[in-house]
XYZ file of C-alpha atoms in Angstrom:
386
model
C 0.023 -0.030 0.040
C 2.796 2.364 0.851
C 4.411 2.117 -2.606
C 1.140 2.858 -4.349
C 0.561 5.974 -2.222
C 3.974 7.309 -3.020
C 3.319 6.648 -6.723
C 0.001 8.546 -6.639
C 1.851 11.567 -4.935
C 4.491 11.520 -7.653
C 1.743 11.684 -10.293
C -0.109 14.566 -8.544
C 3.238 16.409 -8.274
C 3.978 15.996 -12.040
C 0.370 17.249 -12.905
C 0.809 20.378 -10.648
C 4.256 21.064 -12.131
C 2.910 20.887 -15.638
C -0.030 23.230 -14.660
C 2.399 25.677 -13.109
C 4.535 25.765 -16.211
C 1.415 26.327 -18.302
C 0.257 29.333 -16.164
C 3.751 30.819 -16.278
C 3.766 30.479 -20.079
C 0.187 31.914 -20.318
C 1.278 34.866 -18.167
C 4.228 35.418 -20.271
C 2.179 35.401 -23.448
C -0.352 37.871 -21.796
C 2.490 40.109 -20.818
C 3.854 40.010 -24.268
C 0.409 40.834 -25.734
C -0.137 43.635 -23.217
C 2.966 45.492 -24.424
C 3.043 49.032 -25.884
C 0.796 48.102 -28.831
C 3.356 49.340 -31.500
C 3.076 47.536 -34.838
C 6.152 45.597 -36.017
C 8.664 47.736 -37.897
C 7.865 48.297 -41.566
C 9.977 46.679 -44.151
C 11.113 49.197 -46.769
C 11.368 47.744 -50.324
C 13.572 49.941 -52.581
C 11.774 50.535 -55.852
C 14.028 51.554 -58.772
C 13.378 54.879 -60.549
C 11.287 53.937 -63.531
C 12.264 57.123 -65.480
C 15.970 56.328 -65.149
C 17.340 54.120 -68.027
C 20.845 52.486 -67.868
C 22.382 51.529 -71.202
C 25.289 49.326 -71.874
C 28.461 51.393 -72.185
C 29.276 49.901 -75.643
C 25.648 51.072 -77.001
C 26.148 54.647 -76.021
C 27.189 55.761 -79.522
C 23.952 54.527 -80.785
C 22.075 57.295 -78.928
C 23.578 60.666 -79.988
C 22.575 63.900 -78.132
C 21.213 67.138 -79.686
C 21.066 70.517 -78.139
C 17.693 72.237 -77.938
C 17.392 75.385 -79.968
C 16.183 78.670 -78.702
C 13.166 80.194 -80.524
C 11.300 83.357 -79.926
C 7.571 83.062 -80.435
C 4.422 84.880 -79.506
C 2.263 82.837 -77.236
C -1.226 81.990 -78.507
C -4.492 81.927 -76.652
C -7.440 79.882 -77.869
C -11.128 80.603 -77.018
C -14.333 78.960 -78.176
C -17.329 80.866 -79.464
C -20.208 81.204 -82.028
C -20.966 83.215 -84.970
C -23.527 85.878 -84.251
C -25.144 88.693 -86.242
C -23.927 92.299 -85.886
C -26.799 94.011 -84.113
C -25.932 97.249 -85.687
C -26.782 95.601 -89.025
C -30.154 94.191 -87.914
C -33.262 96.092 -89.034
C -36.782 95.116 -87.817
C -39.658 95.130 -90.474
C -42.444 96.977 -88.817
C -45.823 98.058 -90.199
C -48.171 100.362 -88.139
C -51.191 99.131 -89.980
C -53.365 96.939 -87.853
C -55.261 94.308 -89.753
C -55.153 90.903 -91.336
C -52.140 89.423 -93.271
C -53.388 88.337 -96.704
C -50.187 87.346 -98.306
C -46.682 86.343 -97.156
C -43.972 86.351 -99.888
C -40.821 85.224 -97.884
C -39.817 82.958 -95.182
C -37.308 82.675 -92.288
C -33.800 82.241 -93.751
C -34.542 83.766 -97.098
C -32.196 86.212 -98.772
C -33.990 89.428 -99.591
C -33.175 92.703 -101.493
C -33.957 96.209 -100.461
C -37.347 97.228 -101.668
C -38.604 93.490 -102.053
C -42.194 92.806 -101.201
C -42.311 90.801 -97.933
C -46.081 90.517 -97.069
C -49.361 92.335 -97.508
C -51.812 93.536 -94.870
C -55.460 94.332 -95.307
C -56.167 97.132 -92.781
C -59.018 99.247 -91.855
C -56.658 101.891 -90.724
C -55.651 102.389 -94.354
C -59.269 102.875 -95.303
C -59.762 105.439 -92.573
C -56.495 107.190 -93.598
C -57.495 107.399 -97.247
C -60.921 108.761 -96.248
C -59.241 111.507 -94.159
C -56.844 112.231 -97.001
C -59.558 112.667 -99.611
C -61.540 115.007 -97.496
C -58.349 117.066 -96.768
C -57.835 117.301 -100.470
C -61.289 118.543 -101.057
C -61.113 120.955 -98.149
C -57.820 122.352 -99.443
C -59.057 122.828 -102.888
C -62.171 124.694 -101.576
C -60.084 126.858 -99.300
C -57.657 127.638 -102.115
C -60.411 128.845 -104.404
C -61.956 130.841 -101.650
C -58.549 132.436 -100.978
C -58.016 133.381 -104.663
C -61.434 134.884 -104.839
C -60.930 136.825 -101.676
C -57.612 138.305 -103.014
C -59.317 139.446 -106.109
C -62.167 141.068 -104.249
C -59.669 142.817 -101.990
C -57.806 144.303 -105.017
C -61.181 145.804 -106.182
C -62.175 147.041 -102.819
C -65.029 144.804 -102.419
C -63.974 143.313 -99.141
C -61.751 144.425 -96.227
C -58.211 143.410 -95.502
C -59.249 141.445 -92.542
C -61.646 139.276 -94.658
C -58.836 138.665 -97.158
C -56.450 137.656 -94.273
C -59.062 135.182 -92.911
C -59.420 133.501 -96.219
C -55.561 133.117 -96.305
C -55.626 131.534 -92.832
C -58.280 129.109 -93.832
C -56.308 128.098 -96.926
C -53.121 127.565 -94.809
C -55.106 125.399 -92.300
C -56.584 123.294 -95.063
C -53.057 122.818 -96.550
C -51.801 121.800 -93.163
C -54.542 119.171 -92.738
C -53.787 117.877 -96.269
C -50.040 117.417 -95.311
C -51.000 115.622 -92.075
C -53.287 113.237 -93.974
C -50.511 112.639 -96.472
C -47.980 111.820 -93.818
C -50.464 109.461 -92.197
C -50.679 107.446 -95.386
C -46.847 107.424 -95.694
C -46.533 106.207 -92.042
C -48.991 103.287 -92.660
C -47.097 102.428 -95.857
C -49.908 103.300 -98.301
C -49.550 105.053 -101.724
C -51.805 108.070 -101.968
C -51.896 107.715 -105.814
C -53.275 104.203 -105.576
C -56.088 104.080 -102.974
C -56.504 100.516 -101.435
C -57.290 98.887 -98.161
C -54.218 96.577 -98.601
C -50.746 97.825 -97.798
C -47.643 96.335 -99.137
C -44.611 95.944 -96.728
C -41.124 95.970 -98.415
C -37.730 95.080 -97.125
C -35.849 98.122 -95.760
C -32.421 96.683 -96.389
C -30.862 93.761 -98.239
C -29.878 90.760 -96.104
C -31.149 87.536 -94.656
C -34.365 87.089 -92.636
C -33.173 85.910 -89.151
C -36.484 86.270 -87.307
C -40.126 85.767 -88.362
C -43.164 86.559 -86.116
C -45.967 85.991 -88.692
C -47.048 82.680 -90.293
C -49.491 81.234 -92.651
C -51.958 81.312 -89.827
C -52.198 85.026 -90.196
C -53.451 84.771 -93.778
C -56.360 82.725 -92.350
C -57.612 85.661 -90.463
C -55.467 86.117 -87.422
C -55.080 89.828 -86.685
C -51.625 91.545 -86.914
C -50.702 94.006 -84.372
C -49.171 97.097 -85.765
C -46.450 97.242 -83.020
C -45.164 93.632 -83.619
C -41.982 93.020 -85.453
C -43.103 90.918 -88.448
C -39.546 90.056 -89.723
C -36.030 91.021 -88.743
C -33.518 91.375 -91.521
C -29.781 91.121 -90.926
C -26.927 92.232 -93.170
C -24.456 89.286 -92.782
C -21.634 90.838 -94.895
C -20.129 91.579 -91.462
C -20.662 89.185 -88.496
C -19.658 88.836 -84.903
C -17.703 85.844 -83.221
C -18.555 85.974 -79.554
C -16.066 84.197 -77.391
C -15.744 83.241 -73.696
C -12.360 84.187 -72.264
C -11.351 83.276 -68.646
C -10.588 86.355 -66.489
C -6.947 85.436 -66.053
C -6.481 85.674 -69.821
C -8.302 88.922 -70.264
C -5.114 91.039 -69.729
C -3.565 89.290 -72.740
C -6.150 90.814 -75.137
C -6.458 94.399 -76.556
C -8.990 96.243 -78.569
C -8.062 96.010 -82.291
C -6.025 92.844 -81.794
C -6.177 90.372 -84.536
C -7.576 86.933 -84.302
C -7.578 83.904 -86.504
C -11.070 82.141 -86.693
C -11.331 78.429 -87.276
C -14.696 76.913 -87.917
C -15.706 73.319 -86.956
C -17.587 73.179 -90.310
C -14.607 74.446 -92.363
C -11.353 73.737 -90.464
C -9.334 74.271 -93.650
C -10.839 77.765 -94.314
C -9.646 80.119 -91.496
C -10.799 83.718 -91.503
C -9.444 86.771 -89.707
C -10.970 89.408 -87.592
C -10.286 92.064 -84.967
C -11.395 92.438 -81.408
C -14.045 95.177 -81.323
C -15.192 94.857 -77.708
C -14.116 93.018 -74.440
C -17.119 92.760 -72.158
C -17.051 94.583 -68.905
C -18.985 91.932 -67.030
C -17.857 88.418 -65.963
C -20.104 85.354 -65.841
C -20.427 84.686 -62.067
C -20.472 80.889 -62.722
C -17.835 80.393 -65.419
C -15.703 83.462 -64.526
C -15.512 84.296 -68.215
C -16.027 87.573 -70.187
C -17.510 87.940 -73.676
C -14.945 88.988 -76.325
C -16.427 90.291 -79.560
C -14.524 89.840 -82.841
C -15.616 91.742 -85.941
C -15.298 89.480 -88.989
C -15.895 90.140 -92.740
C -18.071 87.253 -93.963
C -16.520 85.557 -96.954
C -19.887 83.964 -97.795
C -19.851 80.726 -95.770
C -20.288 81.947 -92.344
C -23.746 80.900 -90.939
C -25.243 82.173 -87.614
C -24.668 79.840 -84.767
C -21.626 78.063 -86.114
C -19.056 76.904 -83.519
C -15.713 78.517 -83.879
C -12.307 78.764 -82.111
C -10.617 82.154 -82.050
C -6.797 82.145 -81.814
C -5.300 85.263 -80.461
C -1.544 85.920 -80.814
C 0.107 87.941 -78.151
C 2.150 91.051 -79.140
C 4.974 89.896 -76.812
C 7.359 87.107 -77.676
C 8.564 84.429 -75.250
C 11.764 82.171 -75.396
C 11.157 78.481 -75.746
C 13.127 75.351 -76.548
C 12.743 73.406 -79.837
C 14.048 69.950 -80.477
C 13.779 67.470 -83.480
C 10.398 65.722 -83.512
C 12.127 62.312 -83.068
C 13.573 63.400 -79.708
C 9.992 63.544 -78.380
C 8.457 60.348 -77.096
C 4.653 60.031 -76.876
C 3.796 57.698 -74.109
C 0.675 57.209 -72.007
C -0.923 60.408 -73.574
C 1.994 62.439 -72.375
C 5.245 63.734 -74.109
C 8.720 62.862 -72.900
C 12.325 63.459 -73.766
C 15.517 61.815 -72.517
C 18.120 63.979 -70.866
C 21.703 62.722 -69.844
C 21.756 61.436 -66.357
C 25.482 60.886 -66.031
C 27.600 58.169 -67.468
C 25.530 55.565 -69.229
C 22.284 56.586 -67.669
C 19.416 58.859 -69.182
C 16.396 60.256 -67.463
C 13.103 60.317 -68.928
C 11.494 63.879 -68.538
C 8.004 64.970 -69.148
C 7.549 68.036 -71.304
C 4.664 70.127 -72.633
C 4.777 70.456 -76.398
C 3.460 73.165 -78.726
C 3.265 73.482 -82.434
C 5.312 71.964 -85.127
C 8.101 74.280 -86.422
C 9.971 74.388 -89.745
C 12.742 71.777 -90.138
C 10.626 69.033 -88.518
C 11.128 70.612 -85.076
C 8.790 70.372 -82.138
C 8.202 73.473 -79.829
C 8.696 72.607 -76.198
C 6.618 74.959 -73.993
C 7.931 73.617 -70.553
C 10.105 70.754 -69.276
C 13.443 71.660 -70.668
C 15.234 74.832 -71.447
C 16.989 76.130 -74.544
C 20.536 74.840 -74.759
C 19.771 71.622 -72.831
C 20.803 68.363 -74.428
C 18.382 65.585 -75.160
C 18.653 62.220 -76.929
C 17.996 62.567 -80.645
C 15.880 59.463 -81.006
C 13.642 58.993 -77.947
C 11.705 55.990 -79.186
C 14.869 54.008 -79.954
C 16.238 54.604 -76.483
C 12.908 53.758 -74.897
C 12.800 50.467 -76.898
C 16.366 49.531 -75.859
C 15.721 50.355 -72.255
C 12.675 48.075 -72.038
C 14.505 44.976 -73.436
């Protein structure tokens, strides 16, 4: 019995020892977890410069360098706009005769000549004006005869001077009434030599009808108000191009400055004009001002056409110019390669401008005149990616 008891004691002691070691290990883990909470140190991975190319020393002669030229050019400013009529060349067609339109001879968009018949109006105003005119004619003739008779009687002493002067006044009053009746017919557009209730309305100038406020419905009996503008005729030999220019570009423009107009409809037929006005007000939303360009219409400019105005500054700026092969077009951007020391070349982003004579590319920013670049950028890029 005694040996069995001692064996059981040893087993219990072993169990307690293992439990103690477990508690100690757990406490150690909890103590480790309850540290300062800082994350493990980050591992920094060195990434090579993607814009730096290293070429084998033996291949360097394959990539000669060129020096960027210095060019003096006037900077350009582009602004979008539309073709609009010159308001000083717009003339409304107005008839003061109220009535019914009985015939329309032209339509919106038609070319008309000065004096051309546009439409006809049957008006009771014309009838009343002719009635007043004919009465004025009769009254003037009667007063004139009475005045001649009074003058003859006065010469023979048959009437007094006061009676003769009274006859003169009556004749002058009758003549004034006749002139007023005649003027009324002219205002209404009627011809006193051809009495009629219908008045013909003619074009006051030659041009294009750009607005029409009467239609065929008027001929069916719709009344025409005498104060309405029936048509609007515009002389399109001179037009405006109205452009929106941002406020930070306004100081670059001056009155009288020339502009080249390129139309979306005729990109190969540019026209020239001059700035006639720079708007004094800015659009509060777009922060732009209206710039008006006066343009002589060569015949194909139509109202509402979209256009791009190109303004050239009167001051020149210095820029770099390199051969076109020295520019690499990659990922919708333009790049050149500049020496990076030894057999290395750095790819540098640039902002290009227009093409110049001699197959040269204008560089607006990125490199300076006199700086060296690789003559063939595409060949170097291909060699570096292999």
